[in-house]
PDB file of C-alpha atoms and ligand atoms in Angstrom:
ATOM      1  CA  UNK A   4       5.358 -59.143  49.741  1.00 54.00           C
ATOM      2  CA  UNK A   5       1.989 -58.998  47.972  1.00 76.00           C
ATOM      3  CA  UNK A   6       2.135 -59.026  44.071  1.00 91.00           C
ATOM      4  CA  UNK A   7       2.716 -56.443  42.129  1.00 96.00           C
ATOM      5  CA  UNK A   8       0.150 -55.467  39.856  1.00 97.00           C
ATOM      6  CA  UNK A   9       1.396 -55.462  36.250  1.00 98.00           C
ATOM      7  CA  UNK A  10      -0.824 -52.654  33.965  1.00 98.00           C
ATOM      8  CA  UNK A  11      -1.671 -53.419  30.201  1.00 98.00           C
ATOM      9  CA  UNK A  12      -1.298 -50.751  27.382  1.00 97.00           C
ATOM     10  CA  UNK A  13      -4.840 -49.035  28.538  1.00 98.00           C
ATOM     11  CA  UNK A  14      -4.013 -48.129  32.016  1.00 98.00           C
ATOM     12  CA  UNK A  15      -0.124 -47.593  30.894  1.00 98.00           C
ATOM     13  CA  UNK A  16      -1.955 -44.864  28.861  1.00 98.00           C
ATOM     14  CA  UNK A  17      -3.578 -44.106  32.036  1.00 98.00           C
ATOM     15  CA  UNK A  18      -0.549 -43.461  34.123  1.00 98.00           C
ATOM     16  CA  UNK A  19       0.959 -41.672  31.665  1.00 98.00           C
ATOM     17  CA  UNK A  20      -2.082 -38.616  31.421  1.00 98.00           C
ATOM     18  CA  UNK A  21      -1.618 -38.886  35.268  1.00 98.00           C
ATOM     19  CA  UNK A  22       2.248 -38.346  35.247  1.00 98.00           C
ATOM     20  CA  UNK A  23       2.203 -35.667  32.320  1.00 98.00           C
ATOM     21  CA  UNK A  24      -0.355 -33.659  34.831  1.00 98.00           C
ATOM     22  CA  UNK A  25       1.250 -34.285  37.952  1.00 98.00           C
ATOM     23  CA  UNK A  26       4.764 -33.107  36.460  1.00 98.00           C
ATOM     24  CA  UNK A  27       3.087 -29.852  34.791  1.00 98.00           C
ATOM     25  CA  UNK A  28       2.372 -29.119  38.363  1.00 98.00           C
ATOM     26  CA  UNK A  29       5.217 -29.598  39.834  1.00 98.00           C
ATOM     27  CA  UNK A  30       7.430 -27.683  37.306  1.00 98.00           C
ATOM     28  CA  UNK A  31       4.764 -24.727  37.415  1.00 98.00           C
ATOM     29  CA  UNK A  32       4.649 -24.926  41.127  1.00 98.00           C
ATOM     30  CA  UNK A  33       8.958 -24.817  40.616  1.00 98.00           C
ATOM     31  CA  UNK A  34       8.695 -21.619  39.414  1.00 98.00           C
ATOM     32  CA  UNK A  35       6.810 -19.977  42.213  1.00 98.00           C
ATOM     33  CA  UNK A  36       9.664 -20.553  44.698  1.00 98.00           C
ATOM     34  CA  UNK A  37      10.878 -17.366  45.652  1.00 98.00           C
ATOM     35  CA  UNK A  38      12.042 -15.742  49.030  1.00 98.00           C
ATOM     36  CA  UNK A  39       9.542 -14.372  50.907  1.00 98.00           C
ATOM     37  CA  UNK A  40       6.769 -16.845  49.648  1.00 98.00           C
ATOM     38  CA  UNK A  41       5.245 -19.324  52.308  1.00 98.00           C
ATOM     39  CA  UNK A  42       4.582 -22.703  51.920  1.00 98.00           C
ATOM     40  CA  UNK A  43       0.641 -22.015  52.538  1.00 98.00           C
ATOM     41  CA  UNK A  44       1.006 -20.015  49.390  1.00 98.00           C
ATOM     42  CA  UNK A  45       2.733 -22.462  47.316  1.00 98.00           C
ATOM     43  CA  UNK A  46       0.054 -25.578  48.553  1.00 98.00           C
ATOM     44  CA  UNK A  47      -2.558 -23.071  47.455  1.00 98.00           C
ATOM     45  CA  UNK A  48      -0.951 -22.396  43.899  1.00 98.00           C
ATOM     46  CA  UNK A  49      -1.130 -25.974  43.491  1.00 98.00           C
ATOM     47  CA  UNK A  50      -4.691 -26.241  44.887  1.00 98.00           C
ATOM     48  CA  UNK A  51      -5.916 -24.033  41.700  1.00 98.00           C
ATOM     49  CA  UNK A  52      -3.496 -26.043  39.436  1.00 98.00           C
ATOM     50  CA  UNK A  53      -5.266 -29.341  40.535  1.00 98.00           C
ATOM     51  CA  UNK A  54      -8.115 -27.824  40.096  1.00 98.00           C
ATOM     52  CA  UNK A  55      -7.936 -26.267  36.162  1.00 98.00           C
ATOM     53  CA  UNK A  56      -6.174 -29.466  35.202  1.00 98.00           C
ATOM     54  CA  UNK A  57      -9.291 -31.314  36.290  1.00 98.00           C
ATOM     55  CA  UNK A  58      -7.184 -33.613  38.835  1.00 98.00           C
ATOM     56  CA  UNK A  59      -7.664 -34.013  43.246  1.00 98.00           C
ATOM     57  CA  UNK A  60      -4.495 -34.246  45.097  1.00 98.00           C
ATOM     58  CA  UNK A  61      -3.764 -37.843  45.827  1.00 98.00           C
ATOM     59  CA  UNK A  62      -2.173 -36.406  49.366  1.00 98.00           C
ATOM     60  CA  UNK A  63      -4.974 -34.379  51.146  1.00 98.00           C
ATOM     61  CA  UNK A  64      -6.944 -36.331  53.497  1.00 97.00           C
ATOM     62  CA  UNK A  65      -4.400 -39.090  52.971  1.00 97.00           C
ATOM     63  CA  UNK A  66      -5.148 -41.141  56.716  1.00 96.00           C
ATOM     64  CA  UNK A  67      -2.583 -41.020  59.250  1.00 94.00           C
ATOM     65  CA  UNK A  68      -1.128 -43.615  61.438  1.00 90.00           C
ATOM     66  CA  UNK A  69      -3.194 -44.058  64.682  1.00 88.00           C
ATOM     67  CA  UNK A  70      -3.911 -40.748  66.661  1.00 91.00           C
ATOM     68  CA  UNK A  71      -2.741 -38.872  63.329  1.00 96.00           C
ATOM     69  CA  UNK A  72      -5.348 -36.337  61.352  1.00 96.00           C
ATOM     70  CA  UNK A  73      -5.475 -37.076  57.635  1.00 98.00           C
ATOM     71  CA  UNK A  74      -2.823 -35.258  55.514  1.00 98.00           C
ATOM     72  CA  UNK A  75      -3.900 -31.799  55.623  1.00 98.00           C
ATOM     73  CA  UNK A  76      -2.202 -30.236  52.054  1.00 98.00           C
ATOM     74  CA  UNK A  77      -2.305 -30.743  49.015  1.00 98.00           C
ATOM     75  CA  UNK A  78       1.124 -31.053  48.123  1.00 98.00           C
ATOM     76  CA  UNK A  79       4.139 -32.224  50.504  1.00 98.00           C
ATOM     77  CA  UNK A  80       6.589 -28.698  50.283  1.00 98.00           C
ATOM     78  CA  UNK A  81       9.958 -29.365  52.556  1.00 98.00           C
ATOM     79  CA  UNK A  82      11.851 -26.933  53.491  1.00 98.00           C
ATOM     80  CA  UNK A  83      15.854 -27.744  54.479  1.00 98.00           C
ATOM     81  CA  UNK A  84      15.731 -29.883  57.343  1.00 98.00           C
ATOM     82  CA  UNK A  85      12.444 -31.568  56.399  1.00 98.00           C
ATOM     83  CA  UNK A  86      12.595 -34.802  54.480  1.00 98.00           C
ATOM     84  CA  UNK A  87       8.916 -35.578  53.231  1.00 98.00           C
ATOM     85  CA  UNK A  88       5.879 -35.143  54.172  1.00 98.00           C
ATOM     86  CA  UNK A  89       5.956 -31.159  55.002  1.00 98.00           C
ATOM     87  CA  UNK A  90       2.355 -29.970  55.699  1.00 98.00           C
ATOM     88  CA  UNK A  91       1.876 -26.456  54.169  1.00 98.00           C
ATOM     89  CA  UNK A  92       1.679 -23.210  56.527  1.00 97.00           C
ATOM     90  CA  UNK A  93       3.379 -19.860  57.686  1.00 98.00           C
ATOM     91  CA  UNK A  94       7.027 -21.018  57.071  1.00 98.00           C
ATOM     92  CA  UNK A  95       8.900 -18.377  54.916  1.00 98.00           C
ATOM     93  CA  UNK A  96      11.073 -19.434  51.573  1.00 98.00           C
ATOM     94  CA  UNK A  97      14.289 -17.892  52.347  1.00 98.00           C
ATOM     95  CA  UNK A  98      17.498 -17.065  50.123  1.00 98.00           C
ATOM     96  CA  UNK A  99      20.202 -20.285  50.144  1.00 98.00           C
ATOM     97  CA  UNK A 100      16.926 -22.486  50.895  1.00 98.00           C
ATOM     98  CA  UNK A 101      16.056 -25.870  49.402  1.00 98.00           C
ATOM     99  CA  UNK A 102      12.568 -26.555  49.205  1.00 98.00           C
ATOM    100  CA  UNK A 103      11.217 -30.006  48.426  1.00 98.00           C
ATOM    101  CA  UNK A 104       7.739 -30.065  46.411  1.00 98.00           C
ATOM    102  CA  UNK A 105       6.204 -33.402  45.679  1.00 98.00           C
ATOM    103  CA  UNK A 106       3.166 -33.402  43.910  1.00 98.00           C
ATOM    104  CA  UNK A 107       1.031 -36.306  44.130  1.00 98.00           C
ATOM    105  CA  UNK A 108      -2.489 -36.007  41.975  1.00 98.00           C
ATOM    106  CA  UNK A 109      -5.066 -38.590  40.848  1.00 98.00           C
ATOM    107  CA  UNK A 110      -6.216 -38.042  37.420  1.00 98.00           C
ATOM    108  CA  UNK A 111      -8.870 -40.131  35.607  1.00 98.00           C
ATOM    109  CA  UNK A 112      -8.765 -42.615  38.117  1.00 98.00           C
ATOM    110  CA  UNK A 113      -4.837 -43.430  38.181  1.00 98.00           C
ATOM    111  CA  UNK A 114      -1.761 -41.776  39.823  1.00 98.00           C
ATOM    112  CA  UNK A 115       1.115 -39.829  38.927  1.00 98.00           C
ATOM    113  CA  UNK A 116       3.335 -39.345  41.824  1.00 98.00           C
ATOM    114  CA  UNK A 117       7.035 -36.929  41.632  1.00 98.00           C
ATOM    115  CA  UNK A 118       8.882 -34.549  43.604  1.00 98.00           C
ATOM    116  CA  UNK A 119      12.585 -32.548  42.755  1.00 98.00           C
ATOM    117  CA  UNK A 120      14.336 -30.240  45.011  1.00 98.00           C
ATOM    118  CA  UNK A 121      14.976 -26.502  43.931  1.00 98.00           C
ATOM    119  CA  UNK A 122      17.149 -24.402  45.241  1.00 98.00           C
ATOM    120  CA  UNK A 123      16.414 -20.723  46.106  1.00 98.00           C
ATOM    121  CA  UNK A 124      19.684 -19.021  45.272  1.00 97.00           C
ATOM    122  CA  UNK A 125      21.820 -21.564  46.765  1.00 97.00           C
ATOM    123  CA  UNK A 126      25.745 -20.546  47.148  1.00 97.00           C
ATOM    124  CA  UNK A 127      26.880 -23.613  49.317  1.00 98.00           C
ATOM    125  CA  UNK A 128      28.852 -26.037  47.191  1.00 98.00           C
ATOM    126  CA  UNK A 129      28.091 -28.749  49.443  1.00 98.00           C
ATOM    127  CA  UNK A 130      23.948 -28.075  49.187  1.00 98.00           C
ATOM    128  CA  UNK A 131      24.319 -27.670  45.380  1.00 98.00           C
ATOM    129  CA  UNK A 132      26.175 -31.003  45.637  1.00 98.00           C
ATOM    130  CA  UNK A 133      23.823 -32.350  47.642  1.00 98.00           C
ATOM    131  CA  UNK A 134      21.109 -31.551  45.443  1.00 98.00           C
ATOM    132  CA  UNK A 135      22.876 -32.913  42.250  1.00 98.00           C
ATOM    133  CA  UNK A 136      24.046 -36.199  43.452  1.00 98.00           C
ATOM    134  CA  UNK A 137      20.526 -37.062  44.718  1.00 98.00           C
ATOM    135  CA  UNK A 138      19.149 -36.108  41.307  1.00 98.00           C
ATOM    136  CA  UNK A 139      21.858 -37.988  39.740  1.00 98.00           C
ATOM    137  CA  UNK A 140      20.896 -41.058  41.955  1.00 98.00           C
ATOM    138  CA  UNK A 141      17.222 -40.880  40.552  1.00 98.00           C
ATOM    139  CA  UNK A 142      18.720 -41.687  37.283  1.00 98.00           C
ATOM    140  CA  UNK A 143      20.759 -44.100  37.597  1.00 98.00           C
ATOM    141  CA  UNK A 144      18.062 -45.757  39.887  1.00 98.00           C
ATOM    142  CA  UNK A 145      15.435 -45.584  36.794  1.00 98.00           C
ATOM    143  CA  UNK A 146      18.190 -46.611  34.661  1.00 98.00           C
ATOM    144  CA  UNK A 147      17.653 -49.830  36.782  1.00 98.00           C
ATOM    145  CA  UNK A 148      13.856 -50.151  36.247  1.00 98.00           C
ATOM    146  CA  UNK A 149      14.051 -52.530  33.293  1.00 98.00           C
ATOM    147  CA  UNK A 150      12.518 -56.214  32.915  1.00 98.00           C
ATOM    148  CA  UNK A 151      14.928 -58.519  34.036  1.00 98.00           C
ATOM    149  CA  UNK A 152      16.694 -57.025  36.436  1.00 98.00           C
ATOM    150  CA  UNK A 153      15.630 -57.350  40.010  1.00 98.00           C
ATOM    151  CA  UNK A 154      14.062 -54.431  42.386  1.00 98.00           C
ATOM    152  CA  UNK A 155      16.778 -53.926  44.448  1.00 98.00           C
ATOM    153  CA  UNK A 156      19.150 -53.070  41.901  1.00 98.00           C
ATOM    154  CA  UNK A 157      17.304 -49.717  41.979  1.00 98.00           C
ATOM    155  CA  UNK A 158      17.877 -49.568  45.527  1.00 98.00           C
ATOM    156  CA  UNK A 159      21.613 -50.350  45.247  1.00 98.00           C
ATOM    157  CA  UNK A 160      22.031 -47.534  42.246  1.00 98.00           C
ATOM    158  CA  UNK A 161      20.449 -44.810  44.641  1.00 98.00           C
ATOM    159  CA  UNK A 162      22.784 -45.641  47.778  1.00 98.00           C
ATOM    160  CA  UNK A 163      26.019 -46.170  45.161  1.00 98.00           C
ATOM    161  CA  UNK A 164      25.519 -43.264  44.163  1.00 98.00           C
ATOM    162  CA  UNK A 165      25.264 -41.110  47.069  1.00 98.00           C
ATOM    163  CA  UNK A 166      27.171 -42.783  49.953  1.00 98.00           C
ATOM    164  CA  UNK A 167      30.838 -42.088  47.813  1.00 98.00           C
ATOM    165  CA  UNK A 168      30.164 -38.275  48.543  1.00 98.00           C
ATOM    166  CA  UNK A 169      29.299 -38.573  52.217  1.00 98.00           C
ATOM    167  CA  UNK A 170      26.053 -38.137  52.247  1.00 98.00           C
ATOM    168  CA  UNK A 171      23.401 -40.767  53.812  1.00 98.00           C
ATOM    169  CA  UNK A 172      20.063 -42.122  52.296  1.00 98.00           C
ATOM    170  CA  UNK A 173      17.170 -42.005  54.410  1.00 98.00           C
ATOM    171  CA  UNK A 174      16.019 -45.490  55.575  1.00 98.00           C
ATOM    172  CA  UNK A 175      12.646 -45.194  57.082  1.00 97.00           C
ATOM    173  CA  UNK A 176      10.691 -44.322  54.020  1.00 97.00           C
ATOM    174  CA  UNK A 177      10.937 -45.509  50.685  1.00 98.00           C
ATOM    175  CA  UNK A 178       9.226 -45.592  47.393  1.00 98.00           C
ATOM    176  CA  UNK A 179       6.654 -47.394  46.106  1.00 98.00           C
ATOM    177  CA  UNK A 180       4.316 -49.007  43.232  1.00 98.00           C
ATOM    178  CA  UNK A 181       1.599 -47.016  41.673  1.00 98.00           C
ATOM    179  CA  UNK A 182      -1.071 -47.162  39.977  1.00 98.00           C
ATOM    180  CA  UNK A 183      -5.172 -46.822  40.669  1.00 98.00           C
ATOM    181  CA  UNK A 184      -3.240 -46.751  44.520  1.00 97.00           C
ATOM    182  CA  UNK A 185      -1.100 -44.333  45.805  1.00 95.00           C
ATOM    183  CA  UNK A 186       0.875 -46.859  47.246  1.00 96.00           C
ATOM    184  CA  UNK A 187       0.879 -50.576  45.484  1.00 97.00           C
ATOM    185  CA  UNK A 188       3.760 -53.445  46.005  1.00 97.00           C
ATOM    186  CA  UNK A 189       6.586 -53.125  45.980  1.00 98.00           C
ATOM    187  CA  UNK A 190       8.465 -51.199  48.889  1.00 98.00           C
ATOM    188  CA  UNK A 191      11.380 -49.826  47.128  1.00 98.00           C
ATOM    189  CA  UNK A 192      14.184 -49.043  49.713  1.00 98.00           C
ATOM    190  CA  UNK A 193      17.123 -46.919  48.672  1.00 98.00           C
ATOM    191  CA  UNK A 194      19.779 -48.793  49.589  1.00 98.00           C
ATOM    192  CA  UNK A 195      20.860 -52.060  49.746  1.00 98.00           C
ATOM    193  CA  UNK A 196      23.064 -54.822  47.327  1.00 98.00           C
ATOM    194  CA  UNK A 197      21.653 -55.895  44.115  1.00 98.00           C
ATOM    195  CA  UNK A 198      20.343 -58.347  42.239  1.00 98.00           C
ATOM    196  CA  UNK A 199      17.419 -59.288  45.322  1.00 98.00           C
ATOM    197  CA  UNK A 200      13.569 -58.925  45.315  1.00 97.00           C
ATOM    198  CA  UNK A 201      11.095 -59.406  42.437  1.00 97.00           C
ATOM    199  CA  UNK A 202      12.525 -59.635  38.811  1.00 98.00           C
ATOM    200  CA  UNK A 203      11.087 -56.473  37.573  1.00 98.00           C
ATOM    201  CA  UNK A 204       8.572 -57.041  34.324  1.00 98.00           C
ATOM    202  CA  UNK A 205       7.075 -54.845  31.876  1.00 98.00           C
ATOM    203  CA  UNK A 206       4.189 -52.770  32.682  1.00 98.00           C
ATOM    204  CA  UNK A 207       5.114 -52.330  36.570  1.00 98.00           C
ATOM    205  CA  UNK A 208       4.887 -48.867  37.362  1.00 98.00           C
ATOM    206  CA  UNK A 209       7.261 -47.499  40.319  1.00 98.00           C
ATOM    207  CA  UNK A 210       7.569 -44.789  41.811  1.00 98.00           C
ATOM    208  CA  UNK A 211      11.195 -44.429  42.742  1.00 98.00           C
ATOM    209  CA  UNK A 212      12.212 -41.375  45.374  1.00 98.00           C
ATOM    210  CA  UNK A 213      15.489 -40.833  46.729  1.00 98.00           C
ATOM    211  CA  UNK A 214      15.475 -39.151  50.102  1.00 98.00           C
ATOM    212  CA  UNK A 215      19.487 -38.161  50.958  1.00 98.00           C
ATOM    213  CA  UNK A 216      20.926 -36.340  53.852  1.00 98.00           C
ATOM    214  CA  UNK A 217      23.513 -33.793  54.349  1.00 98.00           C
ATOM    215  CA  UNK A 218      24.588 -35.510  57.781  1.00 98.00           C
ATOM    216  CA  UNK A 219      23.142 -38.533  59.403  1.00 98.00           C
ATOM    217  CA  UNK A 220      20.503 -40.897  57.842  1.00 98.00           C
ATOM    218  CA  UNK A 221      18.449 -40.496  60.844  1.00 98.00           C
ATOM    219  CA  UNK A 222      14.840 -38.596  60.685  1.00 98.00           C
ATOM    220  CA  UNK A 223      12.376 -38.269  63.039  1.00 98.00           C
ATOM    221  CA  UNK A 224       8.831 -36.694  62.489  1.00 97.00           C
ATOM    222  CA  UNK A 225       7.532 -33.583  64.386  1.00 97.00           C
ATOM    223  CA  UNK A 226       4.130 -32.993  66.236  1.00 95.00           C
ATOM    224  CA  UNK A 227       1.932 -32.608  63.706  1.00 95.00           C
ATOM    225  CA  UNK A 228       2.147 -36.283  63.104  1.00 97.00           C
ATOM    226  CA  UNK A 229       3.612 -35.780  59.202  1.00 98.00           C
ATOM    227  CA  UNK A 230       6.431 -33.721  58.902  1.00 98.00           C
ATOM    228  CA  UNK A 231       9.652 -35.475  58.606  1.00 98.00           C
ATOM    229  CA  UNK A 232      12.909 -34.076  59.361  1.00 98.00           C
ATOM    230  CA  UNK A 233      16.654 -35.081  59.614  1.00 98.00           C
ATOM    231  CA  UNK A 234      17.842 -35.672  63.262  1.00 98.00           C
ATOM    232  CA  UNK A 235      20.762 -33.190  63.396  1.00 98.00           C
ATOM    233  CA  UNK A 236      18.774 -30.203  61.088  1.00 98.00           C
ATOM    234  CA  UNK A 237      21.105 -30.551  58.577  1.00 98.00           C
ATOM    235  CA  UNK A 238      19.518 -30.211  54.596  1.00 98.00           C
ATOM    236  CA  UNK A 239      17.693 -32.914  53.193  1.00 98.00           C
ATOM    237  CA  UNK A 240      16.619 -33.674  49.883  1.00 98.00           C
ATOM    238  CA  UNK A 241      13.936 -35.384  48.032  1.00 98.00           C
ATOM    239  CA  UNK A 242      13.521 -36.169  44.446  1.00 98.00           C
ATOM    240  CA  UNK A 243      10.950 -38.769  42.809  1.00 98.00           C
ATOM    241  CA  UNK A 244       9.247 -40.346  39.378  1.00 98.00           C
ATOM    242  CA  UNK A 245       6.935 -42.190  38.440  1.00 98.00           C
ATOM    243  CA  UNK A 246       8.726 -45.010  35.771  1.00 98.00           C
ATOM    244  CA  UNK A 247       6.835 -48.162  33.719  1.00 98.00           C
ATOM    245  CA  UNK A 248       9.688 -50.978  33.427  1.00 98.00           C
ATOM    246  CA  UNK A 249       9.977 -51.594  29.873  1.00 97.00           C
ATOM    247  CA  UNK A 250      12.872 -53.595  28.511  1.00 97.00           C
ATOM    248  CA  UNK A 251      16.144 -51.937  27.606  1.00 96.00           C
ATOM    249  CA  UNK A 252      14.956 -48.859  29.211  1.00 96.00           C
ATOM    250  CA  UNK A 253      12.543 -47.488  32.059  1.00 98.00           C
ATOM    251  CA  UNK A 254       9.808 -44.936  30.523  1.00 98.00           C
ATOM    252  CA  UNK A 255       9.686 -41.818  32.883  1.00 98.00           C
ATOM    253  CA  UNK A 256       5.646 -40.862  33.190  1.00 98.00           C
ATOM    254  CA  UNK A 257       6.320 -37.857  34.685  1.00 98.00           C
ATOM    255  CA  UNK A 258       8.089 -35.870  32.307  1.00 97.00           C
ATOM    256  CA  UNK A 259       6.143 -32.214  31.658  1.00 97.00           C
ATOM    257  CA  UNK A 260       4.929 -31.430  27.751  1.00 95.00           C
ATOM    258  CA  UNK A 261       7.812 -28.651  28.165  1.00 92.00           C
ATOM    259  CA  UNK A 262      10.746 -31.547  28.164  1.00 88.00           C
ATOM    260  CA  UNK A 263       9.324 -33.382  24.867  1.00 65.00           C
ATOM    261  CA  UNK A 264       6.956 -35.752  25.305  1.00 54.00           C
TER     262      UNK A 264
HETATM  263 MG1   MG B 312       5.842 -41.361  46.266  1.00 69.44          MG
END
């Protein structure tokens, strides 16, 4: 594993503008969620809040694997079965839907990177469970990201979380560092024991994502070469921020002015 790349006070500063935009998108873009709206419509909304925030989304054009076209959106929106990675089109937001947005922008030259889960009038217990315990496994993962401990106690405090209540974490993607790069050492998997990997310092930035499944950990990712979904259709959810490690306790970048910065 290549180093990670620990960021002085300036380009802290620097993640931090690009968090605070990135998460005023993505709780603006929250509120357009409603049934009957597609996910072309949504991507768009974002487009124009990229835009009059003076930031480019960090996913369009993003390069593929081999044989792949670049990213086509400019946000990821999934929708139920999909994971990560939806590209934006026709699809319709229906009632008892959970729709993933992650909003990935570059601002000033760095990155803010985070994604929730809402749910469009949602009656299922089990969803609504779903949804909680993966949100409550994002916190007690960034309650991890201090200095001293080691990376994959993060990873052990997502899958502790979520694999009491049944549900599965997704294996085959995982989060990441961030900072002038989308994606900068480490790999941050969402399960496995504790107290392994790099002994997390001040000034990394992470960006820490939980992906957790209704049924089976398995995903596999459709035609369009991006679009990830769970093997057996069942709900998926995805939730993300972008932390520094600080000691005694992570700093979440991505919090939006509205939740008192
Ligand atoms: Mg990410």
């Amino acid at each position: 594993m290549s180093k990670i790349i620990i960021k002085n006070e300036d380009e802290l500063n620097g993640m931090r503008d690009a968090g605070r935009v990135a998460a005023n998108i993505r709780v603006a873009l929250a509120r357009e969620i409603a049934p009957g709206v597609t996910t072309r419509e949504l991507d768009l909304y974002a487009r124009d809040m990229m835009e009059k925030s003076g930031c480019r989304s960090a996913f369009l054009n993003y390069p593929g694997p081999r044989r792949v076209p670049p990213f086509p959106s400019y946000t990821c929106i999934s929708v139920n079965e999909e994971v990560v990675h939806g590209v934006a089109g026709s699809r319709r937001i229906d009632l008892g839907d959970i729709v993933s947005i992650d909003i990935g922008v570059v601002y000033k030259g760095f990155i803010g990177d985070n994604a929730m889960t809402v749910m469009v009038g949602v009656t299922n217990p089990r969803i609504i469970d779903l949804v909680r315990t993966s949100e409550k496994a994002l916190e007690n993962a960034i309650a991890q990201a201090v200095a001293g401990n080691r990376l994959s106690d993060i990873s052990h405090a997502v899958e502790s979380t979520v694999t009491p209540k049944g549900f599965s974490v997704v294996r085959d993607f995982v989060g990441h560092g961030v900072g002038r790069k989308m994606h900068e050492p480490p790999q941050i998997f969402n399960y496995g024991p504790p107290g392994k990997g790099p002994v997390l310092r001040e000034g990394m930035t992470l960006a820490i994502e939980p992906m957790v499944n209704l049924g089976t950990h398995e995903v596999k990712t459709l035609s369009d070469g991006w679009t990830v979904v769970t093997r057996d259709g069942l709900p998926s959810v995805h939730v993300e921020h972008t932390v520094a490690v600080r000691e005694g306790c992570a700093e979440i970048l991505t919090l939006p002015d509205e939740e008192n910065r």
